[in-house]
Coordinates of C-alpha atoms and ligand atoms in Angstrom, one line a residue:
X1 CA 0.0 0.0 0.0
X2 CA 1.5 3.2 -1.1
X3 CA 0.3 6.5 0.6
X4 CA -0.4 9.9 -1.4
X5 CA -0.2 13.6 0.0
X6 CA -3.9 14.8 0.5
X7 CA -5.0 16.6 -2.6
X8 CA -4.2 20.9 -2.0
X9 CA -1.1 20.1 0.2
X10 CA 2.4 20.0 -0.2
X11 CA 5.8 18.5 1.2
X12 CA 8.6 21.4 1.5
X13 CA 11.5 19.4 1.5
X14 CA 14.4 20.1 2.0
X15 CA 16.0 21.8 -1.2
X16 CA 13.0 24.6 -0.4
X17 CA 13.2 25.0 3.5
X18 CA 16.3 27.0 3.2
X19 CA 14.7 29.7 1.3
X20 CA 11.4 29.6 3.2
X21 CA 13.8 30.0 6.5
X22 CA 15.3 33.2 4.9
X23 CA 11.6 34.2 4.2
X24 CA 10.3 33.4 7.5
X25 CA 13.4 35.4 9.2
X26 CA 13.3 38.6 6.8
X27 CA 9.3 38.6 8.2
X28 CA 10.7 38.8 11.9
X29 CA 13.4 41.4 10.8
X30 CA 10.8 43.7 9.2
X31 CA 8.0 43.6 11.2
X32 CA 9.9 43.9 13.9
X33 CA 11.7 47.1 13.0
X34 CA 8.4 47.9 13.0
X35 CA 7.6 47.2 16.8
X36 CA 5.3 43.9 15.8
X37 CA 5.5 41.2 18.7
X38 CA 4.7 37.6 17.3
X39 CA 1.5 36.0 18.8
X40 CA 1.1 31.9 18.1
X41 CA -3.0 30.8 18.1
X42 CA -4.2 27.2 17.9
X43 CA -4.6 25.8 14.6
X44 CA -8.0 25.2 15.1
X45 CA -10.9 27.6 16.4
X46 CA -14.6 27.5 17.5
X47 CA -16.5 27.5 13.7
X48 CA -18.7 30.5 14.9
X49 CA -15.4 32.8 15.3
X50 CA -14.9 32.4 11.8
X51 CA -18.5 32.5 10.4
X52 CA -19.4 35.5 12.6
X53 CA -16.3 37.3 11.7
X54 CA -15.8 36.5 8.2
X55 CA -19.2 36.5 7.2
X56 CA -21.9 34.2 6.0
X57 CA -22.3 35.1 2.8
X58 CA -18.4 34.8 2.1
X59 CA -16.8 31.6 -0.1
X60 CA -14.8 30.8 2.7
X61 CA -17.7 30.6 5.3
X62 CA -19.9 28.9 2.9
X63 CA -18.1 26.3 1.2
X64 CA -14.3 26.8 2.1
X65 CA -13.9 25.5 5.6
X66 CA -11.9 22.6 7.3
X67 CA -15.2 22.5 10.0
X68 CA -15.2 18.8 12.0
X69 CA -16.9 17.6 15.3
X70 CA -14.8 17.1 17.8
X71 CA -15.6 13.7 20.1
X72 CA -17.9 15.6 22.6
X73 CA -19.5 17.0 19.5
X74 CA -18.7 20.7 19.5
X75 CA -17.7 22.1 15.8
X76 CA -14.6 23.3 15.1
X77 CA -12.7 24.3 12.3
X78 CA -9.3 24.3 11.2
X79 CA -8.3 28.2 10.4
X80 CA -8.8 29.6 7.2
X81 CA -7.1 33.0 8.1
X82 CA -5.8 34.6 11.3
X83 CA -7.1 38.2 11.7
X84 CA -9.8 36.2 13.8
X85 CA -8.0 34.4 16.3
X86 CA -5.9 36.9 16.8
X87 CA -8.5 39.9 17.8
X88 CA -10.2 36.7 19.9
X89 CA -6.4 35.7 21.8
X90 CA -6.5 39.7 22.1
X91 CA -9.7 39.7 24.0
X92 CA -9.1 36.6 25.9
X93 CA -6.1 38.0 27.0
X94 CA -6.8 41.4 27.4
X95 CA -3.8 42.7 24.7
X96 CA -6.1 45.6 23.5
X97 CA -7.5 48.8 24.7
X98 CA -8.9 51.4 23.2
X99 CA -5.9 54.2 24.1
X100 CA -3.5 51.4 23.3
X101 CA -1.9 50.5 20.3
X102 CA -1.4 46.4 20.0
X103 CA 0.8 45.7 16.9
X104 CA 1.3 41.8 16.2
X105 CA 2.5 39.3 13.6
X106 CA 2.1 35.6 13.1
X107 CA 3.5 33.2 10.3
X108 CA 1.6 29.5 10.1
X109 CA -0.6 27.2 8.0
X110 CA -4.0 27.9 7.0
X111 CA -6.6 25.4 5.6
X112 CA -8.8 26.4 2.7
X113 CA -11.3 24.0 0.6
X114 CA -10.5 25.5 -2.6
X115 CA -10.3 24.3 -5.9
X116 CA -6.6 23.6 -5.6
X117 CA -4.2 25.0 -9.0
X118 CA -1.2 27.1 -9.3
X119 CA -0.9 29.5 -6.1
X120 CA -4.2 28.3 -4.5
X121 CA -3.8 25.1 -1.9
X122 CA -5.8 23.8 0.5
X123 CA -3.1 24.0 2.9
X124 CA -0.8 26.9 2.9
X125 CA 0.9 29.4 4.9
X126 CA 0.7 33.3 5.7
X127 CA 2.6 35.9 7.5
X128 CA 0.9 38.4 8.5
X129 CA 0.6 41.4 10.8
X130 CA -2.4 43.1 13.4
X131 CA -2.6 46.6 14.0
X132 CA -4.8 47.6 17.0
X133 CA -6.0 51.0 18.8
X134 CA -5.3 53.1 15.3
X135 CA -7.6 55.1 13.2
X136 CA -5.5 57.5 11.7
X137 CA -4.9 57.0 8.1
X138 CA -1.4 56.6 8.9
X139 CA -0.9 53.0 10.0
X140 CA -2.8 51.9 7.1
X141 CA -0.6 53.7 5.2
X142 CA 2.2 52.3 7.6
X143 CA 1.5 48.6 6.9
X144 CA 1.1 49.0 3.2
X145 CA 4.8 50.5 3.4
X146 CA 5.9 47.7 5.9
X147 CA 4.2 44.9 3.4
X148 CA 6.1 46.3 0.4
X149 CA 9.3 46.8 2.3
X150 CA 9.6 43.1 2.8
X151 CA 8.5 42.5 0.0
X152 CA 11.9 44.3 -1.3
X153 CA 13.5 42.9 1.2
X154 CA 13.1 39.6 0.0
X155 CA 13.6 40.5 -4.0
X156 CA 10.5 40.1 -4.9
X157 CA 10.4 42.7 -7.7
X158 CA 7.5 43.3 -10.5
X159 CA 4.9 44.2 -7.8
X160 CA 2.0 46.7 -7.5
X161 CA -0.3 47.7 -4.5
X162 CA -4.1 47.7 -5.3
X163 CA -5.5 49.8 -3.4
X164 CA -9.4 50.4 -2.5
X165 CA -12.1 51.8 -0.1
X166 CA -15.4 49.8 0.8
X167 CA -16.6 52.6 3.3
X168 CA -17.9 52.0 6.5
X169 CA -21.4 51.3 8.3
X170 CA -22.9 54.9 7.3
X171 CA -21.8 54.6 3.7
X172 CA -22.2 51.4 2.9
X173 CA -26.3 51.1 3.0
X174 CA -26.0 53.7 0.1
X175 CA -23.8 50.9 -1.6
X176 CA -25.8 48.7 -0.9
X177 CA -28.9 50.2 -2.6
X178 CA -27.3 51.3 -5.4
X179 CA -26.0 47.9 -6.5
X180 CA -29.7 46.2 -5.5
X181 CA -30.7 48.5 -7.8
X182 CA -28.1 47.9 -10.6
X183 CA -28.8 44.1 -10.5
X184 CA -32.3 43.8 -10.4
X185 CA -32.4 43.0 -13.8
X186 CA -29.7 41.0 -14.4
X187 CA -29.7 39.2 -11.1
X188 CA -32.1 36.5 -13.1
X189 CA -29.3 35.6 -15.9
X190 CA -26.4 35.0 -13.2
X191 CA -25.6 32.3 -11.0
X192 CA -27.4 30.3 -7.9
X193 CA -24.8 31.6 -5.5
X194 CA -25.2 35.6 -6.3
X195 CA -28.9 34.9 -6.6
X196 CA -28.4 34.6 -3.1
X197 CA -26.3 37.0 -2.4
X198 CA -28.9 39.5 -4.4
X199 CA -30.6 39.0 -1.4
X200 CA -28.6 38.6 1.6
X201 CA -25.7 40.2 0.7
X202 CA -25.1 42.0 -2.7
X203 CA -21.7 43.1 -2.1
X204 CA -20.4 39.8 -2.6
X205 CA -21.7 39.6 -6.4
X206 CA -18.5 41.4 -6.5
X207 CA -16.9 38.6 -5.6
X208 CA -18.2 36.1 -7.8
X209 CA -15.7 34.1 -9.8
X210 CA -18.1 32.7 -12.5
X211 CA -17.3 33.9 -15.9
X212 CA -20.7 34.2 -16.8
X213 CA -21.3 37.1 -14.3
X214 CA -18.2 39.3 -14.9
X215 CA -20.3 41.1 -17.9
X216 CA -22.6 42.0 -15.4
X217 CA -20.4 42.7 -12.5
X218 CA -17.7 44.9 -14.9
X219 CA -19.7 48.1 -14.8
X220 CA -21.3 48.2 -11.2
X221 CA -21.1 50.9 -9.1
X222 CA -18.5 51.1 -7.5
X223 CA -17.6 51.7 -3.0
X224 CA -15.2 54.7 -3.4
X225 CA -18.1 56.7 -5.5
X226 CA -20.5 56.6 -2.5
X227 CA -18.2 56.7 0.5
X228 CA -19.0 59.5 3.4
X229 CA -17.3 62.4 4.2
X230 CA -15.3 60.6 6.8
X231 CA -14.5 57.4 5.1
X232 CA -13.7 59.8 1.6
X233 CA -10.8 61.9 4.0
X234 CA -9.0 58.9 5.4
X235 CA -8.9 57.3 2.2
X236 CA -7.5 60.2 0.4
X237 CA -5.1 60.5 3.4
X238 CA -3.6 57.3 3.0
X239 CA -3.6 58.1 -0.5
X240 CA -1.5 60.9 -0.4
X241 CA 1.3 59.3 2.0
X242 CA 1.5 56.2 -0.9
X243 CA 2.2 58.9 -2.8
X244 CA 4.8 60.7 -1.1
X245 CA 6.4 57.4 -0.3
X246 CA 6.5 56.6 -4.1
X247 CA 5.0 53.4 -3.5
X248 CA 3.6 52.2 -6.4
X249 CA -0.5 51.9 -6.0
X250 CA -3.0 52.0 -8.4
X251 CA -6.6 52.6 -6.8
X252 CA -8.9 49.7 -8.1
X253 CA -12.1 50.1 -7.4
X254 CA -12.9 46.2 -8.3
X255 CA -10.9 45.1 -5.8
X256 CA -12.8 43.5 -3.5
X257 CA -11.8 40.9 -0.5
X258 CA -13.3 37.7 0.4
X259 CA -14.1 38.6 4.0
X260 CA -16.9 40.6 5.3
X261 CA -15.1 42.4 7.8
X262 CA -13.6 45.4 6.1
X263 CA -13.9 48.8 6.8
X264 CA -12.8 51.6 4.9
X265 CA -9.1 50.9 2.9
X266 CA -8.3 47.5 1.3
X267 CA -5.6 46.6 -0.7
X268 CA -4.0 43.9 -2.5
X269 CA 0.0 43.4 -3.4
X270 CA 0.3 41.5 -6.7
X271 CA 2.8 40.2 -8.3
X272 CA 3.4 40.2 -12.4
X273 CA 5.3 37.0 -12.1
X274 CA 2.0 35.4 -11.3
X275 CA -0.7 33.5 -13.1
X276 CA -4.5 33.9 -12.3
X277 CA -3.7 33.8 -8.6
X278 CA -2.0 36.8 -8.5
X279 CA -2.0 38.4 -5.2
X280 CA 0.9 38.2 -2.8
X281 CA -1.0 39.4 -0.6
X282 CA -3.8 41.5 1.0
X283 CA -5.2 43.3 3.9
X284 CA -6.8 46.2 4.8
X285 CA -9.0 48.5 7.6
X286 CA -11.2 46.1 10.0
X287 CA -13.0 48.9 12.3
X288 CA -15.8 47.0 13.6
X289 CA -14.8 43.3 14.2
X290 CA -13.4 43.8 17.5
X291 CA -16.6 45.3 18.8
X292 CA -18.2 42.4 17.0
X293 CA -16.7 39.6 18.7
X294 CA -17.4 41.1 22.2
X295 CA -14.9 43.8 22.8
X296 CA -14.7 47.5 22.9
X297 CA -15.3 49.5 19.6
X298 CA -11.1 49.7 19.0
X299 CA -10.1 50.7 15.2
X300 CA -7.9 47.7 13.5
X301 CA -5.9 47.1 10.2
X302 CA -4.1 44.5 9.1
X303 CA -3.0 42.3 6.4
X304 CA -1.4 38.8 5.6
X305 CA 1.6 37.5 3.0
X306 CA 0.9 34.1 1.2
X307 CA 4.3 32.5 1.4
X308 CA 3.6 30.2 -1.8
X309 CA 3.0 32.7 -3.6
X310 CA 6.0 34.5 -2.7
X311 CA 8.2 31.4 -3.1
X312 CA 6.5 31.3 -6.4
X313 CA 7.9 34.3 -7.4
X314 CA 11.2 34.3 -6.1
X315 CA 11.7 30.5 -7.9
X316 CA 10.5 32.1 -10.8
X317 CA 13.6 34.9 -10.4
X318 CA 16.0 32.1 -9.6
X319 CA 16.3 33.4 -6.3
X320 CA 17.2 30.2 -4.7
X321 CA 18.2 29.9 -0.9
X322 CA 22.1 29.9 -1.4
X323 CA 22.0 33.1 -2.8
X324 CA 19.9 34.7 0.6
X325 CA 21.1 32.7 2.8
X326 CA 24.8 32.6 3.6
X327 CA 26.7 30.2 6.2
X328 CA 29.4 32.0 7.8
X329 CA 31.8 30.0 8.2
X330 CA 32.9 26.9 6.9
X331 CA 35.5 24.5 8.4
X332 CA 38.0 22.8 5.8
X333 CA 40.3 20.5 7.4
X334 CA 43.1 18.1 6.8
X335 CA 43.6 14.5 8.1
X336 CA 41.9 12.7 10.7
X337 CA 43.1 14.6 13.9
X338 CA 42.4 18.0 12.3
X339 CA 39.0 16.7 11.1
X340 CA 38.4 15.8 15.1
X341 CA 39.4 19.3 16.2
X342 CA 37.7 21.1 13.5
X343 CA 34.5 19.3 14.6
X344 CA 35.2 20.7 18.1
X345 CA 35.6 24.3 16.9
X346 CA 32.3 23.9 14.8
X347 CA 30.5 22.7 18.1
X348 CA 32.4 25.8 20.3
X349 CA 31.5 28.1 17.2
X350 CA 28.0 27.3 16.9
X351 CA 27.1 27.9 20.7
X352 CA 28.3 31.2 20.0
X353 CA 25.5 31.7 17.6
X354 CA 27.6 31.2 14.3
X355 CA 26.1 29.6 11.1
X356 CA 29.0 27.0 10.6
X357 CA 29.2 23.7 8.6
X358 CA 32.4 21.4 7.4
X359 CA 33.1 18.3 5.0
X360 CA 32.3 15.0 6.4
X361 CA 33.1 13.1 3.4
X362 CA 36.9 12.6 3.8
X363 CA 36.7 15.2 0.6
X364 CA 40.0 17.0 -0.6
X365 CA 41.3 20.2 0.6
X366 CA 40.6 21.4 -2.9
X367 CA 36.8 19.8 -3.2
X368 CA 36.1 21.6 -0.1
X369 CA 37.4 24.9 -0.9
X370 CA 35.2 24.5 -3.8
X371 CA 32.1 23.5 -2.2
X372 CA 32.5 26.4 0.6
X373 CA 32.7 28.6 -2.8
X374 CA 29.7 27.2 -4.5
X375 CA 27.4 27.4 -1.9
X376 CA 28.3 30.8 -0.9
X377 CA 30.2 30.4 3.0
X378 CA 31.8 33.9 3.7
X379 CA 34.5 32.3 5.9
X380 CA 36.9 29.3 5.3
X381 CA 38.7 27.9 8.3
X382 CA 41.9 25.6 7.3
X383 CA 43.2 23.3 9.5
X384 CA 46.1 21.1 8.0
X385 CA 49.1 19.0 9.9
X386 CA 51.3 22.5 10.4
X387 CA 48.7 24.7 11.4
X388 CA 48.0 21.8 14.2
X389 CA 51.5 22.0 15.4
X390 CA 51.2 25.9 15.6
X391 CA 48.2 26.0 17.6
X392 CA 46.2 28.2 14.5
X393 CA 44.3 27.4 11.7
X394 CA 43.9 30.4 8.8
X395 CA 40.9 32.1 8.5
X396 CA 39.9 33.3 5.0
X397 CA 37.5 35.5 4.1
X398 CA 35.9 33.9 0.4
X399 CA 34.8 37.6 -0.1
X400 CA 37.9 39.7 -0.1
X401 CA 40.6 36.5 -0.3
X402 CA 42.1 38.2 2.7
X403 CA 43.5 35.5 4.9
X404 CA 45.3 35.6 8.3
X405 CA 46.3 33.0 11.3
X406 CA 43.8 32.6 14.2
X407 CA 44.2 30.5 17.3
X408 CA 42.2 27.6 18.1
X409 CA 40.7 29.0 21.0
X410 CA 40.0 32.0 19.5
X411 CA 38.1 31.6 16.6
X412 CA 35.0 32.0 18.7
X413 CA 35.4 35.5 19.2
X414 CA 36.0 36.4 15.9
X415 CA 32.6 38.4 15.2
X416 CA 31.9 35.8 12.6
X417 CA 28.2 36.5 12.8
Ligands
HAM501 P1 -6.7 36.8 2.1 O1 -6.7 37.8 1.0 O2 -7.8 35.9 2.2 O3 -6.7 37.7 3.5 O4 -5.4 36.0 2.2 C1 -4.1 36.7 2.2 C2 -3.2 36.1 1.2 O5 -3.1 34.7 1.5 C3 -3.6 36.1 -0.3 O6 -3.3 37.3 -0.9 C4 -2.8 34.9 -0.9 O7 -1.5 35.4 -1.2 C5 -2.8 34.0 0.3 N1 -3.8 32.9 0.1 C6 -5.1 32.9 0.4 N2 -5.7 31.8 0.0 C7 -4.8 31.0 -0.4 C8 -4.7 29.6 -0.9 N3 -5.8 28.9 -1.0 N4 -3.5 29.1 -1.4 C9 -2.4 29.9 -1.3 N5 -2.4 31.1 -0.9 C10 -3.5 31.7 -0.4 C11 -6.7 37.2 4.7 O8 -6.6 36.0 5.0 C12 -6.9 38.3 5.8 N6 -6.9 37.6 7.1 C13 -5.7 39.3 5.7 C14 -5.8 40.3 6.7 C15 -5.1 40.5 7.8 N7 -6.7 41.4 6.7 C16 -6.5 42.1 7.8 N8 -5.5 41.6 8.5

């Protein structure tokens, strides 16, 4: 009996974890020069967080989720996003107040029933980052930067920030009547789901993925034409600080996210390296949620990376992980009793926090200044019969071919880092 990966998942083996480490560490370098503190939530939730927060009406809610019994009969489901749990974990653990600002990241898996293809599995993973205690159009404005300075960061070049505004509670009944109004006619000759939505929910016809309703759906009025006062001023602030930051946005007024819970500014990173699944990621202003699920009315924004995607992208680039990634030093040794001390020196080394590796394959001192060349170590460490009976091995740096002697017991403290 042979045993297949569940259809939507994937193995990352080993050739790959390399680059998803570099990915993983240059979203803990940003966000935290950004002041974001990681928060960790259980893989699996109470289904109602997610339907009440994400909506009803939404794809995932309705025929996306992970949802099981558990043995005492409760449902719960395995998450399909984080913004969620987090603002739960927040209330649990009282993180939030409303003269506070909260700022938090996560990176994990997320579980999606979707149709799986290119960029689009039923298992995959996001990093992704909470704002808290904010209204000002600032922050948004602040995590859009944040999102495309990683993105940089990382190389992932060819990019471009869709940007939108789906208003607020006071603008949005407007929005709502005007597209009950637009698709009253057509409603009939489109499909069983926005039929539905027609009726509970007609902003999610924007939504709809079936071919045969994007005629309909193409000219419909659009959220940023009946925003407030209010809403139409933050939205043109944020605007104005992409702009000054020469970020490059574009405001799409089609863009529209797959969960209910947005207020005011969404936006969408996507990538030209992409297929149909395009979007690196997305985010935007939740104003309302925390309130919804039991807490004080606090102001939120947020938004969250899909790492496949990104991985995607870099691959595509030949960005591979050698090329981030860089061990620091590598020890090349000769003969047996130089091969035993030069494992001790890579045990000292690496307590000390230093990305070290050497040859255990009896290889030749040439092989292994090769490999150390080839797979991009900054430092060499040579240890050969006469540099035993001196006490010091030379330390050469692969970048500048400078080289020099270093004692044994020193090499430690040589700022390999
Ligand atoms: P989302 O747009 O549903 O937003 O997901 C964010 C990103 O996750 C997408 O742009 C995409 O890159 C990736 N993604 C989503 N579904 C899949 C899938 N099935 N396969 C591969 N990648 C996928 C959210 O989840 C919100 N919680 C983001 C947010 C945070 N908004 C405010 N704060």
């Amino acid at each position: 009996m042979k045993y297949s990966i569940p259809r939507g998942t994937k193995d990352i083996l080993p050739s790959e974890t390399s680059l998803w480490q570099d990915i993983e560490d240059a979203c803990r370098k940003v966000f935290g020069l950004y002041n974001y503190k990681e928060i960790r939530t259980p893989i699996f939730e109470k289904t109602e967080l997610f339907t009440r927060s994400i909506g009803n009406t939404t794809d995932i809610v309705k025929k996306e989720m992970y949802e099981f019994k558990d043995r005492k009969g409760r449902s719960l489901t395995l998450r399909p996003e984080e913004t969620a749990p987090v603002v739960r974990a927040c209330l649990e653990n009282n993180l939030i107040g409303p003269d506070q600002i909260t700022k938090l990241y996560y990176i994990g898996p997320m579980f999606r029933y979707e149709r799986p293809q290119a960029g689009r599995q039923r298992q995959f993973h996001q990093a992704g980052v909470e704002v808290f205690g904010a209204s000002d159009p600032l922050i948004d404005a602040e995590v859009i930067l944040m999102n495309v300075q990683l993105f940089d960061r990382i190389g992932l070049k060819d990019i471009e920030v869709n940007i939108n505004s789906v208003g607020c509670d006071k603008c949005r009944p407007e929005f709502k009547k005007q597209l009950k109004a637009y698709f009253k006619d057509s409603v009939k000759n489109m499909c069983k789901d926005c039929k539905g939505r027609f009726e509970c929910n007609p902003l999610r016809i924007l939504d709809c993925k079936e071919a045969g309703c994007q005629k309909y759906i193409d000219d419909a009025p659009a959220s940023v034409d009946t925003l407030c006062e209010n809403c139409r001023n933050h939205f043109e602030e944020v605007i104005k600080m992409l702009d000054y930051q020469k970020v490059n946005f574009k405001v799409s007024k089609r863009l529209v996210r797959g969960l209910d819970y947005y207020t005011k500014t969404t936006f969408e990173i996507v990538s030209k390296g992409l297929g149909a699944q395009n979007a690196v990621s997305g985010g935007g202003r939740y104003d309302t949620l925390v309130q919804e699920l039991g807490g004080k009315s606090i102001p939120a924004v947020g938004f969250a990376v899909g790492m496949e995607r990104v991985i995607e992208v870099l691959k595509k680039l030949q960005v591979t992980s050698c090329k981030l990634q860089v061990i620091n030093l590598c020890i090349v040794t000769m003969g047996e009793e130089a091969k035993k001390l030069g494992f001790d020196l890579l045990v000292k080394v690496r307590e000390k926090g230093i990305s070290a590796d050497m040859d255990y394959l009896g290889k030749s001192l040439k092989a292994q200044m090769k490999m150390a060349n080839r797979v991009g170590e900054k430092n060499v460490y040579i240890i050969g019969e006469d540099e035993i009976k001196k006490g010091c091995g030379i330390l050469k740096n692969m970048e500048t071919g400078e080289q020099r002697e270093v004692p044994f017991d020193s090499l430690e403290r040589e700022g390999l880092k």
